C-alpha cells in the first residue's frame, strides 16, 4: 500500500511538473502552434492519415516561405486512435495544454460532435474538412467540406437529366449513421418534390465495415427490373466500399445499366480497388484529382515530392484542408494575430483560389461556397469530370428540405450572431 | 462499536486504512489545486487534467469491477464494457432529457436526433429519464438485470472459462450492433452528446467538473471498500475457492452458480456506475463503448495491474490509460508498439502484474514478507488453479 | 494499359482490312459521315447522341473504329486544326495517332487537345450502336455478345438490324437469341398483335431483364390496351413466381459463400485455439499478413515479369503467404506463447499485444490506406446461373478453396505422422514427451500450421474485401464465435458452425436487414451455448475441460 502511495505521488508530481511547464510558456512567443487531430490508428486511420500528411506538407511550405507573422508554424500531431472520447480528450490537451492557435482535424461526424463542446467551452478553432450532413453551425468550427446541397442534390439532379441517363427509380444505399440518414432524408424530400413516388425509392442501411454485399446487390438488381431506369445513390462509408464495388463489378452491373453515384468514394478509396470493371460509376465532390489546372498540378507535384511516392493520390478532403489552411493563414495575416476571436472575424468573406480552379469563399454561416463536380470512374482509378456547376454554390447549413431545420438560420454576423436561430440574437449580446 | 462497523474496521489493517485515506486525500487535492491555486504557480493543476483524471478514475472503477469477478471468482468477462456503456447510456438519457428545449430544434420533449429522424413521439423506454432519481436507479438496474439474466443462464448451464469469455464478448458485440441502429432510438453511431447540465449545474464549468471528479473519487473509494468487504466475507472466500477448483467446491455441496451470479451482478452494477460517472465528464456516450476491443482492454488493465488484488486493477487502469494518453501525444506513430510491448512483457515476466513488480522491488530492499508478495503468491496460486483445469 | 494496346492493335487491323471498302462509300454517305463527325464533337449532348446513331446506321466500317475509340474515352480534338485524334496518356502529355489509319501524330501537351467527354448515356448509346453493327460480324462470339446487348437496348432501329441479321444467321442458338431480342424490340411496337406476340414469347422466361421490359406493358400510364395489360400482368406474375423460387436458391448460395468465408477465417483458429488452447487474438493479424503478402507478390509480378504472368500471381502468393505467416507464427510461439501454456486467459493478453504491434508494423511499412489487390482475370466476373442469380467466380473459387483447405487439414491430422504427434501432444503432453516426441518442436509446428492456414485464408479474403491494417480486426470476433459455436477442438464443428451461421444470416438478411440479422445470429449463438455449453460438436472426457 505504501508503494501505491509512492506511485501515486510520483504520478501527481509528474502531472504537476508537466502542467506548470506548459503554463509557463506563453502563447505569444516561440512558434505558432496548430493542432492536427486525425486518427493515425484504428478504423479511421485509412482515411485520416493522408490528411495529417497534407497539413504537415503545407506547414513545411509555409515555413519555407518565411512562416507566419514572422514566426515559425509548428504542427502538433496527436493520435486520437479512432476513439471518440479520446478525440475530446486530445482536443482539450491541444487547446489548453499546447495552446494551439487552430486545430485541423476530425473526419466522422461523431468525432466532431465529441470535440464540439470542448471547442465551444475553450473558444478554440476547428477546421473540419469532410463532407457531412449539415444541420450544424458552431462559432468555433469552420466547415470546409460540402454540405448536402453542395454534393447530394446536384448529383441526383444530374442522374435525372437526359445526360445522366434519365433515372426514375432510386436505390439509396448507406451505412447506418447520421450522414447517410440525413442525406437520404433530404434526397427523399427532394425526389418527392420532383414527382418520384415512394414506390420508386428503396432505402437500405448496413453496418460499418459491412463486407458481404451479395444479398444487397441482388436486391438492387431485382429492384431495377421494374422497367424504369434505376440509379443507386450510395452513402456507404469508407471500408465497406471496396467489397461493395468488387461485388458490383463481379455481378456484372455496369454503369450504363445501373449507375452508382457515391458521396463518400474518392481517389483514396478507389486506390484499393481494380476499377477496370467500374468505369462509368459516379462520384460527386467539390474537387477531383483530375481537375485540369496548373495550381492543381503544382500541388500534386509537391504532394508526390513530399510523400516520395508517385502513386499517392489527392482527394476532396485534402483539398478542403488546403482551402482551410490557406484561409486561416490569410485571416491570421489580416488580423495580425492568432487570437481566435480576431481570426474568426477575419475569416468571414475570405477568398482562396482552390485546387478545383474556382475562387471559394467563407461565409458567415461558417461554411464555404464550393463548386460541385460529378466524375465518372476511369480504368486508372481517376475520375473524369462529366458535369460541373458554372460557379460555386453557397452551402446551406440547415436544409430547407427538413421542416424543423428549414426554420433555422446560421449567420454569425450582425444582426443574427447565431448558429441556429429563428430570430436575430444581436440584442442578446448586450443583455448577457 | 456495532458488529458491522467492527467488520468494516477489519477490512484492512491500520496501515491499509492510513494509505486508503491518504490516497483519497491526495486525489481530492487535485480539484483544489485547480480551483484555488492561481495559474502559473508551480502547484497549479490545469483545467484539462481534472476531467482526464476523472476519466481514469471511471476506468479504474470499471477495472475494479472486473477484478471482482475475474480475480476472485475466475470469471473472465470480455463483455464488461457492455455494462459500463449501459450505465453510461442511462445517465446519458437523463442528460439528454435535461437539455429540454435548448436543443438546436428547440423541441421540449424530443432529443435533437429524434427530431432530425422524424420521430413524432418519445419512445416508451425514454419515459422517466427526466427524473434524476429514476435515471440513477436505472444506472444500476439495467446492467444489473442484464447481468443477472445472462449470468443466471450461463452459470446454471456451467459455461466456464473461455466459453463464457467468448459469449460475453458476443453479448457486447450484439449490443454494439443494436445500438448502432438508428431505429433503436439511442442516437445511432453518434450516440448521445451535446449535454448542457446535470442537476442544474453547467457541465462546462470547472466547478461542476471538480464536483463530478470528487464524486468519482468517493465512488471509487466506496466501491473499493464494498469489494473488499465482499471478498473478505465468507462468500468471497467460497468464490475464491470456486476460482481455484470449481468442481471440488461443487462436490462439497455449494451451489457455485449462485455465488458466481452474486459477484457477477454486483460487478455489473459497479461497472454501470462507472459508466454513469464517465458520461458527464467526457460529454459523449456512443456505441463504440460496446466494442469488443474496449472490453478486452479492460481485462488488460486488470492484468497489467495484477489481478486478484483489487488495488492492482486501479493501478493497472491508471498506468495503461496514462501511458496511452502520454504516448498518443508524444509518439503518435509509435504508441501501439509501446502499448503492445507492455502487454507482452507484463504477461511474460509479471504474471502478478505491476503489484508483483512492486513487491519484487521491495523484497530487494527489505526482504520481508508483505502485502505485495502475498498478492503475487495469490495470483500464482490462481495460475496453478487454472493449470489444473487446462489440458 | 494492356487493354489500350489491344484496342489500338484492333483498330489498326480493322483499318487495314477495311480501308478498301471505305473508299467505295458513296459520296452522299461521305457527306453524312463528315457531318456526323462534327456532331460527335458538339457540345450538346443531344447532338452527340444523334451523331452516334447516324454513324451506326451508315454501315461505314470507319464508324466502328471511331465509335470504339470514342467509347474507350480515347478520342480527342486537336485544338490547332480541330482534327479528331486518338490520344494515349503519357504522364501529363498525350501520344496522338490518327483514328482511321493509326498513323502516329506525335506527342503533345494536355493543353493542345480537348477530350470528348463520354458519360454513361453516350457509352450506352455507343454499346447499342456497336452491337447493331456487330450483328453482322463474321466472328460468332462477337455476334453472341451483340445479341446479348441487343436484348438490353431494344429500339426500332435495333429491330430493323435484327431482322436483317436473322436472314443471314445460320447458328441455331444465335437465331433463338435474335428472335428473343427481336421480340424485345417489338414490345414497343405500335401494333397490338405484335406486342401480344412478344408477351407470348416471354411468358416462359425467368430473366429479370425481360421482366423489366414487360413492366411498362402492365402499366395504365404507358399501355392503353386492357388486353395487353392483362396478358402482361399474367406473364409478369409467372416470371415473379419463378424468380421467388430462384431467390431461395440464391440465398442458399450466398449463405454458403458467407459460410465459406467464415470457415476460412476460422479454420486457422480452430488449430491455434481449438487444438492448442491458445486464445490467439493475433489470429486476425495473421490473415492480414497473408493478404499483404499477396499484395507484395502482386507488386513483384508487376515489376519483374511480363504482364501476361500477372494472372498467375495468386498461385505463387498462396505458398508464400503460408510460409511467411507460418514463420511469424513459429516465432510467436517460441518467443511468447510457449511460456504461457496452461494459462489460456493470459495468452489472450499477450497475443492482444502482439496484434497491436503487428497492425502498427504493417501500417508503418505499407501505410494506413487500402492497398489494391486485383482479381486475376479468372477470378473476375461471374456467370448467370438462372433468373438473375450471378455466381461470381471469386466467391465460387473461395468456396472450393475453403473446402480444399479443410479436407487437406483433416487429412494431415488424421493420416500424417506429424498429425499423430500433434494429437498425442494435445491429448497428453507428459506421455507424449515420455514416448520421445519433442513436444516443444511439435508445439511450434502446430502453431505455425494454424498461422500458415490463416495466412492462406488471407490470400483468399484479399480477393473479396479490403487489404488494410484493420483487416484482421473485422474477422477476429466472428472467427472465435464460429469455433466456439462449432465446438472447440472439432474441425467438423467449425465447418458446420461456419456454414450454418452463414446460411442463417443470409436467410435472415432479406427480412431483417443486415444489421439486425447479425444481432439475431449473435443472440442465437448465446442461447445455443446455454443449451450446449461446449458447442455443436463437443469433445468428451478430460480434453473438454479447458
Short mmCIF file of C-alpha atoms in Angstrom, two decimals, chain C residues 233-409:
data_model
loop_
_atom_site.label_atom_id
_atom_site.label_comp_id
_atom_site.label_asym_id
_atom_site.label_seq_id
_atom_site.Cartn_x
_atom_site.Cartn_y
_atom_site.Cartn_z
CA UNK C 233 -49.61 -8.83 -65.86
CA UNK C 234 -50.17 -12.56 -66.25
CA UNK C 235 -46.74 -13.08 -67.77
CA UNK C 236 -45.05 -10.97 -65.09
CA UNK C 237 -46.79 -12.91 -62.37
CA UNK C 238 -45.48 -16.17 -63.78
CA UNK C 239 -42.00 -14.74 -64.05
CA UNK C 240 -42.19 -13.46 -60.49
CA UNK C 241 -43.21 -16.85 -59.16
CA UNK C 242 -40.22 -18.45 -60.78
CA UNK C 243 -37.93 -15.66 -59.59
CA UNK C 244 -39.13 -16.10 -56.00
CA UNK C 245 -38.09 -19.72 -56.16
CA UNK C 246 -34.72 -18.84 -57.65
CA UNK C 247 -34.23 -16.31 -54.91
CA UNK C 248 -34.22 -19.12 -52.40
CA UNK C 249 -31.53 -20.85 -54.40
CA UNK C 250 -29.66 -17.55 -54.49
CA UNK C 251 -29.98 -17.13 -50.74
CA UNK C 252 -28.64 -20.59 -50.21
CA UNK C 253 -25.67 -19.92 -52.44
CA UNK C 254 -24.98 -16.61 -50.71
CA UNK C 255 -25.21 -18.35 -47.35
CA UNK C 256 -22.73 -21.00 -48.43
CA UNK C 257 -20.46 -18.30 -49.74
CA UNK C 258 -20.60 -16.34 -46.48
CA UNK C 259 -20.13 -19.60 -44.62
CA UNK C 260 -17.02 -20.41 -46.62
CA UNK C 261 -15.57 -17.00 -45.81
CA UNK C 262 -16.28 -17.59 -42.10
CA UNK C 263 -14.82 -21.07 -42.42
CA UNK C 264 -11.62 -19.77 -43.99
CA UNK C 265 -11.29 -17.08 -41.36
CA UNK C 266 -11.88 -19.52 -38.53
CA UNK C 267 -10.06 -22.61 -39.68
CA UNK C 268 -6.60 -21.49 -38.59
CA UNK C 269 -8.07 -20.52 -35.27
CA UNK C 270 -9.55 -24.00 -34.96
CA UNK C 271 -5.93 -25.18 -34.75
CA UNK C 272 -4.32 -22.49 -32.59
CA UNK C 273 -7.30 -22.04 -30.31
CA UNK C 274 -9.25 -25.24 -30.77
CA UNK C 275 -6.41 -27.71 -30.64
CA UNK C 276 -3.73 -25.86 -28.69
CA UNK C 277 -5.96 -23.85 -26.38
CA UNK C 278 -4.25 -20.55 -27.13
CA UNK C 279 -6.71 -17.66 -27.18
CA UNK C 280 -4.97 -16.21 -30.17
CA UNK C 281 -6.10 -12.62 -30.56
CA UNK C 282 -3.38 -12.15 -33.18
CA UNK C 283 -5.15 -14.62 -35.46
CA UNK C 284 -6.80 -11.83 -37.40
CA UNK C 285 -3.42 -10.23 -37.98
CA UNK C 286 -2.14 -13.48 -39.47
CA UNK C 287 -4.94 -13.23 -42.02
CA UNK C 288 -3.92 -9.64 -42.63
CA UNK C 289 -0.27 -10.62 -43.11
CA UNK C 290 -1.41 -13.20 -45.67
CA UNK C 291 -3.32 -10.52 -47.54
CA UNK C 292 -0.35 -8.15 -47.52
CA UNK C 293 1.92 -10.93 -48.72
CA UNK C 294 -0.47 -11.31 -51.64
CA UNK C 295 -0.07 -7.61 -52.31
CA UNK C 296 3.72 -7.84 -52.23
CA UNK C 297 3.78 -10.85 -54.56
CA UNK C 298 1.49 -8.99 -56.93
CA UNK C 299 3.80 -5.98 -56.93
CA UNK C 300 6.81 -8.20 -57.57
CA UNK C 301 4.98 -9.75 -60.53
CA UNK C 302 4.11 -6.32 -61.89
CA UNK C 303 7.66 -5.13 -61.52
CA UNK C 304 9.61 -8.16 -62.64
CA UNK C 305 7.53 -10.24 -65.06
CA UNK C 306 5.72 -9.59 -68.33
CA UNK C 307 2.06 -8.63 -67.84
CA UNK C 308 0.85 -11.99 -69.14
CA UNK C 309 2.06 -13.71 -65.97
CA UNK C 310 0.12 -11.40 -63.70
CA UNK C 311 -2.84 -13.73 -63.94
CA UNK C 312 -0.98 -16.38 -62.01
CA UNK C 313 0.36 -14.33 -59.13
CA UNK C 314 -2.18 -15.81 -56.73
CA UNK C 315 -0.82 -19.28 -57.30
CA UNK C 316 2.56 -18.05 -56.14
CA UNK C 317 1.14 -15.89 -53.39
CA UNK C 318 -0.58 -18.83 -51.74
CA UNK C 319 2.51 -20.82 -50.68
CA UNK C 320 4.48 -17.64 -49.99
CA UNK C 321 1.78 -16.32 -47.70
CA UNK C 322 1.54 -19.68 -45.99
CA UNK C 323 5.28 -19.71 -45.35
CA UNK C 324 5.53 -16.11 -44.21
CA UNK C 325 2.71 -16.38 -41.71
CA UNK C 326 3.84 -19.84 -40.58
CA UNK C 327 7.26 -18.37 -39.81
CA UNK C 328 5.74 -15.45 -37.95
CA UNK C 329 3.54 -17.93 -36.10
CA UNK C 330 6.50 -20.14 -35.17
CA UNK C 331 8.43 -17.12 -33.94
CA UNK C 332 5.43 -16.01 -31.92
CA UNK C 333 5.08 -19.43 -30.38
CA UNK C 334 8.75 -19.77 -29.49
CA UNK C 335 9.09 -16.19 -28.34
CA UNK C 336 5.93 -15.67 -26.34
CA UNK C 337 3.32 -18.35 -26.24
CA UNK C 338 5.39 -21.30 -25.06
CA UNK C 339 5.83 -19.60 -21.70
CA UNK C 340 2.12 -19.39 -21.27
CA UNK C 341 0.85 -22.94 -21.80
CA UNK C 342 -1.75 -23.85 -19.30
CA UNK C 343 -2.70 -20.22 -18.76
CA UNK C 344 -5.09 -19.76 -21.67
CA UNK C 345 -6.53 -16.49 -20.44
CA UNK C 346 -3.10 -14.95 -20.29
CA UNK C 347 -2.32 -15.92 -23.85
CA UNK C 348 -5.23 -13.64 -24.66
CA UNK C 349 -3.44 -10.63 -23.21
CA UNK C 350 -0.06 -11.35 -24.73
CA UNK C 351 -1.46 -12.07 -28.20
CA UNK C 352 -3.59 -8.93 -27.94
CA UNK C 353 -0.34 -7.03 -27.50
CA UNK C 354 1.14 -8.89 -30.46
CA UNK C 355 -1.84 -7.98 -32.60
CA UNK C 356 -1.44 -4.27 -31.79
CA UNK C 357 2.22 -4.43 -32.74
CA UNK C 358 1.61 -6.32 -35.98
CA UNK C 359 -1.04 -3.82 -37.03
CA UNK C 360 1.31 -0.94 -36.43
CA UNK C 361 4.18 -2.70 -38.22
CA UNK C 362 2.03 -3.09 -41.31
CA UNK C 363 0.83 0.48 -41.00
CA UNK C 364 4.42 1.72 -40.78
CA UNK C 365 5.58 -0.29 -43.80
CA UNK C 366 2.61 -0.11 -46.15
CA UNK C 367 0.82 2.97 -44.89
CA UNK C 368 -2.61 3.18 -43.37
CA UNK C 369 -4.51 3.29 -46.63
CA UNK C 370 -6.06 0.41 -48.52
CA UNK C 371 -3.85 -1.48 -50.93
CA UNK C 372 -5.05 -2.59 -54.30
CA UNK C 373 -5.07 -6.34 -54.74
CA UNK C 374 -6.50 -7.10 -58.16
CA UNK C 375 -8.63 -10.08 -59.06
CA UNK C 376 -6.84 -12.07 -61.74
CA UNK C 377 -8.90 -12.49 -64.91
CA UNK C 378 -10.02 -15.97 -63.94
CA UNK C 379 -11.50 -14.62 -60.74
CA UNK C 380 -13.21 -11.64 -62.33
CA UNK C 381 -16.86 -11.55 -63.21
CA UNK C 382 -19.29 -14.38 -62.87
CA UNK C 383 -21.84 -16.35 -64.78
CA UNK C 384 -25.57 -16.11 -64.58
CA UNK C 385 -26.96 -19.33 -63.20
CA UNK C 386 -30.64 -18.67 -63.71
CA UNK C 387 -33.13 -15.92 -63.04
CA UNK C 388 -30.59 -13.19 -62.48
CA UNK C 389 -28.59 -15.11 -59.89
CA UNK C 390 -24.98 -14.43 -60.69
CA UNK C 391 -22.39 -16.76 -59.28
CA UNK C 392 -19.25 -14.70 -59.11
CA UNK C 393 -16.02 -16.51 -59.84
CA UNK C 394 -14.11 -15.11 -56.89
CA UNK C 395 -16.70 -16.38 -54.43
CA UNK C 396 -17.03 -19.73 -56.18
CA UNK C 397 -13.30 -20.26 -56.02
CA UNK C 398 -13.25 -19.28 -52.36
CA UNK C 399 -15.93 -21.87 -51.59
CA UNK C 400 -13.89 -24.56 -53.31
CA UNK C 401 -10.70 -23.35 -51.66
CA UNK C 402 -12.23 -23.35 -48.18
CA UNK C 403 -13.33 -26.94 -48.55
CA UNK C 404 -9.98 -27.96 -50.01
CA UNK C 405 -8.14 -26.45 -47.05
CA UNK C 406 -10.45 -28.16 -44.60
CA UNK C 407 -10.05 -31.56 -46.24
CA UNK C 408 -6.29 -31.21 -46.53
CA UNK C 409 -6.05 -30.23 -42.89
#
